[in-house]
Amino acid sequence: MDTPRVLIHAHRLRRRVRQLGRELSHDLAGQRPLFVPLLDGCFCFVADLVRAIHHPDLRLHFARSSSYHGGTQSSGEPVLADIPDCTGRSVVLVDDILDTGNTLSRMSAALRAAGAERLLTCVLLDKPARRQVPIEADYVGFTVPDLFVVGYGLDHGDRHRHLPHVCSLAAPDADSPA
Ligand code: XMP
């Protein structure tokens, strides 16, 4: 459980995040986008993503939601700590991974209630095998199997966030991280 194995190499992350940036640049043209990244897990993803987006009026508001508390099982009760004023904005909620769906559905509802004119969701990873709430993200980087993943911002008890690759903590056939 402790040795990270590479699941998605850094060069594949770079390529896919650039593609997502191009799609979002196109889809948000003429709108007033407000990106709301959920810290801490998506700090690498959102930093790369927004630099791949071309838009004259992109705003960012960092928010925090936590349901893991250092373990590998969600408590199922994520809370959005800092809700921005979303009036008149196309809000893009960005998260590292869509797992049970609790976080994305609760945060989407909170941002709609805060006045979002349009609500889009963008996740680096989707782990559909564990879904409890029927929700899909509008933009997905990669679909991953039912493994606990770390690296590229994702952590296990605050470890492994700095790894450049997305790694699994228990993938028997994957390569070792560089
Ligand atoms: P839910 O279950 O609400 O989960 O969709 C979303 C949040 O849970 C965290 N999460 C993970 N973090 N490796 C991680 O480092 C994982 O495999 C994992 N699965 C869920 C994550 O913070 C996400 O925002």
Tab-separated table of C-alpha atoms and ligand atoms in Angstrom:
chain	number	residue	atom	x	y	z
A	1	MET	CA	0.000	0.000	0.000
A	2	ASP	CA	2.947	2.318	0.580
A	3	THR	CA	4.987	2.234	-2.646
A	4	PRO	CA	3.552	4.460	-5.400
A	5	ARG	CA	3.509	2.944	-8.906
A	6	VAL	CA	3.058	5.076	-12.005
A	7	LEU	CA	-0.445	4.924	-13.417
A	8	ILE	CA	-0.430	8.038	-15.645
A	9	HIS	CA	2.950	9.394	-16.653
A	10	ALA	CA	3.688	13.141	-16.466
A	11	HIS	CA	3.911	13.476	-20.250
A	12	ARG	CA	0.387	12.035	-20.679
A	13	LEU	CA	-0.884	14.426	-17.989
A	14	ARG	CA	0.670	17.390	-19.810
A	15	ARG	CA	-0.843	16.405	-23.148
A	16	ARG	CA	-4.338	15.791	-21.788
A	17	VAL	CA	-4.399	18.948	-19.638
A	18	ARG	CA	-3.440	21.017	-22.698
A	19	GLN	CA	-6.342	19.411	-24.614
A	20	LEU	CA	-8.750	20.255	-21.788
A	21	GLY	CA	-7.432	23.828	-21.845
A	22	ARG	CA	-8.171	24.102	-25.556
A	23	GLU	CA	-11.698	22.700	-25.084
A	24	LEU	CA	-12.447	25.084	-22.214
A	25	SER	CA	-11.023	28.072	-24.120
A	26	HIS	CA	-13.418	27.276	-26.933
A	27	ASP	CA	-16.453	26.527	-24.754
A	28	LEU	CA	-16.020	29.607	-22.531
A	29	ALA	CA	-15.484	32.121	-25.318
A	30	GLY	CA	-17.689	35.186	-24.815
A	31	GLN	CA	-18.573	34.196	-21.241
A	32	ARG	CA	-17.345	35.390	-17.824
A	33	PRO	CA	-15.631	32.329	-16.332
A	34	LEU	CA	-14.917	31.903	-12.656
A	35	PHE	CA	-12.775	28.854	-11.903
A	36	VAL	CA	-13.284	27.389	-8.427
A	37	PRO	CA	-10.555	24.811	-7.736
A	38	LEU	CA	-10.956	22.655	-4.655
A	39	LEU	CA	-7.716	22.633	-2.697
A	40	ASP	CA	-5.475	20.959	-1.816
A	41	GLY	CA	-5.636	18.035	-4.219
A	42	CYS	CA	-6.024	19.905	-7.504
A	43	PHE	CA	-3.247	22.466	-7.063
A	44	CYS	CA	-1.027	20.909	-9.767
A	45	PHE	CA	-3.928	20.251	-12.131
A	46	VAL	CA	-5.455	23.716	-11.926
A	47	ALA	CA	-2.074	25.449	-12.228
A	48	ASP	CA	-1.421	23.631	-15.504
A	49	LEU	CA	-5.031	23.894	-16.676
A	50	VAL	CA	-5.499	27.654	-16.360
A	51	ARG	CA	-2.176	28.282	-18.099
A	52	ALA	CA	-3.515	26.280	-21.056
A	53	ILE	CA	-6.655	28.448	-21.299
A	54	HIS	CA	-6.834	31.528	-23.457
A	55	HIS	CA	-9.473	33.931	-22.197
A	56	PRO	CA	-9.376	37.684	-21.521
A	57	ASP	CA	-11.441	37.612	-18.315
A	58	LEU	CA	-10.744	34.377	-16.433
A	59	ARG	CA	-11.096	34.659	-12.633
A	60	LEU	CA	-9.979	32.181	-9.986
A	61	HIS	CA	-11.319	31.592	-6.514
A	62	PHE	CA	-9.609	28.878	-4.471
A	63	ALA	CA	-11.925	26.908	-2.225
A	64	ARG	CA	-11.425	24.061	0.153
A	65	SER	CA	-13.431	20.930	0.695
A	66	SER	CA	-12.254	17.910	2.553
A	67	SER	CA	-13.885	14.578	3.191
A	68	TYR	CA	-10.877	12.272	3.580
A	69	HIS	CA	-9.156	13.598	6.693
A	70	GLY	CA	-5.882	11.801	5.906
A	71	GLY	CA	-7.322	8.334	5.207
A	72	THR	CA	-8.388	6.528	2.033
A	73	GLN	CA	-12.142	6.427	2.735
A	74	SER	CA	-14.363	9.452	2.280
A	75	SER	CA	-16.472	10.498	5.257
A	76	GLY	CA	-19.170	11.378	2.695
A	77	GLU	CA	-19.791	14.842	4.153
A	78	PRO	CA	-17.702	17.364	2.267
A	79	VAL	CA	-18.211	21.010	3.159
A	80	LEU	CA	-17.297	23.993	1.002
A	81	ALA	CA	-15.425	26.332	3.324
A	82	ASP	CA	-15.310	29.502	1.248
A	83	ILE	CA	-18.116	30.203	-1.245
A	84	PRO	CA	-17.511	33.010	-3.757
A	85	ASP	CA	-20.139	35.326	-5.238
A	86	CYS	CA	-20.927	33.642	-8.562
A	87	THR	CA	-23.501	36.115	-9.884
A	88	GLY	CA	-23.436	36.347	-13.664
A	89	ARG	CA	-20.485	33.988	-13.986
A	90	SER	CA	-19.920	30.721	-15.811
A	91	VAL	CA	-18.501	28.804	-12.888
A	92	VAL	CA	-16.072	25.959	-13.545
A	93	LEU	CA	-15.739	23.763	-10.467
A	94	VAL	CA	-12.368	21.989	-10.674
A	95	ASP	CA	-11.452	18.944	-8.609
A	96	ASP	CA	-8.672	16.381	-8.655
A	97	ILE	CA	-10.855	13.268	-8.677
A	98	LEU	CA	-14.524	12.357	-8.942
A	99	ASP	CA	-14.964	9.336	-6.695
A	100	THR	CA	-18.231	8.731	-4.798
A	101	GLY	CA	-19.629	11.972	-6.272
A	102	ASN	CA	-20.516	13.498	-2.893
A	103	THR	CA	-18.060	16.361	-3.181
A	104	LEU	CA	-18.916	17.410	-6.725
A	105	SER	CA	-22.678	17.243	-6.217
A	106	ARG	CA	-22.620	19.189	-2.937
A	107	MET	CA	-20.203	21.800	-4.209
A	108	SER	CA	-22.150	22.218	-7.461
A	109	ALA	CA	-25.330	22.850	-5.465
A	110	ALA	CA	-23.546	25.397	-3.250
A	111	LEU	CA	-22.189	27.295	-6.265
A	112	ARG	CA	-25.560	27.308	-8.024
A	113	ALA	CA	-27.080	28.710	-4.845
A	114	ALA	CA	-24.365	31.386	-4.892
A	115	GLY	CA	-25.718	32.693	-8.204
A	116	ALA	CA	-23.764	30.817	-10.891
A	117	GLU	CA	-25.312	31.560	-14.270
A	118	ARG	CA	-23.839	28.343	-15.648
A	119	LEU	CA	-22.111	25.532	-13.763
A	120	LEU	CA	-19.496	23.307	-15.374
A	121	THR	CA	-17.455	20.632	-13.648
A	122	CYS	CA	-13.933	19.602	-14.578
A	123	VAL	CA	-11.965	16.790	-12.947
A	124	LEU	CA	-8.555	15.383	-13.703
A	125	LEU	CA	-9.600	11.840	-12.774
A	126	ASP	CA	-12.850	9.916	-12.734
A	127	LYS	CA	-13.201	6.721	-10.684
A	128	PRO	CA	-16.713	5.583	-11.743
A	129	ALA	CA	-16.538	2.229	-9.933
A	130	ARG	CA	-17.119	3.933	-6.567
A	131	ARG	CA	-19.913	6.303	-7.475
A	132	GLN	CA	-22.673	6.714	-4.868
A	133	VAL	CA	-24.305	9.852	-6.288
A	134	PRO	CA	-25.427	9.856	-9.945
A	135	ILE	CA	-23.207	12.630	-11.283
A	136	GLU	CA	-20.795	12.932	-14.221
A	137	ALA	CA	-18.275	15.715	-14.800
A	138	ASP	CA	-18.500	17.861	-17.936
A	139	TYR	CA	-14.735	17.570	-18.506
A	140	VAL	CA	-12.681	14.517	-17.474
A	141	GLY	CA	-8.941	14.062	-17.925
A	142	PHE	CA	-8.681	10.306	-17.371
A	143	THR	CA	-10.866	7.490	-16.134
A	144	VAL	CA	-9.060	5.389	-13.526
A	145	PRO	CA	-9.747	1.972	-11.976
A	146	ASP	CA	-10.787	1.504	-8.370
A	147	LEU	CA	-7.365	2.163	-6.832
A	148	PHE	CA	-6.292	4.819	-4.367
A	149	VAL	CA	-4.245	7.294	-6.387
A	150	VAL	CA	-1.625	9.836	-5.350
A	151	GLY	CA	0.784	12.267	-6.992
A	152	TYR	CA	0.338	15.378	-9.165
A	153	GLY	CA	-1.336	17.006	-6.157
A	154	LEU	CA	-3.172	14.007	-4.729
A	155	ASP	CA	-2.044	12.730	-1.369
A	156	HIS	CA	-2.316	10.014	1.185
A	157	GLY	CA	-1.975	11.563	4.634
A	158	ASP	CA	-0.220	14.565	2.997
A	159	ARG	CA	2.403	12.335	1.359
A	160	HIS	CA	3.177	11.921	-2.375
A	161	ARG	CA	1.593	15.209	-3.541
A	162	HIS	CA	4.867	16.287	-5.146
A	163	LEU	CA	5.160	13.304	-7.513
A	164	PRO	CA	4.986	14.411	-11.168
A	165	HIS	CA	2.947	11.348	-12.192
A	166	VAL	CA	-0.417	10.046	-11.033
A	167	CYS	CA	0.474	6.892	-9.134
A	168	SER	CA	-1.377	4.079	-7.526
A	169	LEU	CA	-0.574	2.866	-4.031
A	170	ALA	CA	-1.538	-0.692	-4.913
A	171	ALA	CA	-1.234	-1.383	-8.671
A	172	PRO	CA	0.534	-4.723	-9.163
A	173	ASP	CA	1.437	-4.340	-12.889
A	174	ALA	CA	2.322	-0.656	-13.196
A	175	ASP	CA	5.829	0.859	-13.668
A	176	SER	CA	7.795	2.418	-10.820
A	177	PRO	CA	7.857	6.231	-10.613
A	178	ALA	CA	10.854	7.963	-12.231
B	1	XMP	P1	-15.840	12.060	-3.559
B	1	XMP	O1	-15.882	10.671	-2.967
B	1	XMP	O2	-16.586	13.049	-2.731
B	1	XMP	O3	-14.305	12.375	-3.452
B	1	XMP	O4	-16.203	12.062	-5.026
B	1	XMP	C1	-13.764	13.534	-3.909
B	1	XMP	C2	-12.578	13.894	-3.061
B	1	XMP	O5	-12.026	12.777	-2.347
B	1	XMP	C3	-10.638	12.725	-2.475
B	1	XMP	N1	-10.271	11.425	-3.117
B	1	XMP	C4	-9.039	10.979	-3.288
B	1	XMP	N2	-7.860	11.531	-2.957
B	1	XMP	N3	-6.743	9.669	-3.904
B	1	XMP	C5	-6.717	10.877	-3.277
B	1	XMP	O6	-5.625	11.389	-3.010
B	1	XMP	C6	-7.895	9.045	-4.253
B	1	XMP	O7	-7.867	7.954	-4.836
B	1	XMP	C7	-9.106	9.740	-3.918
B	1	XMP	N4	-10.399	9.437	-4.116
B	1	XMP	C8	-11.090	10.503	-3.607
B	1	XMP	C9	-10.252	13.899	-3.314
B	1	XMP	O8	-9.771	14.915	-2.465
B	1	XMP	C10	-11.502	14.367	-3.981
B	1	XMP	O9	-11.535	15.770	-4.086
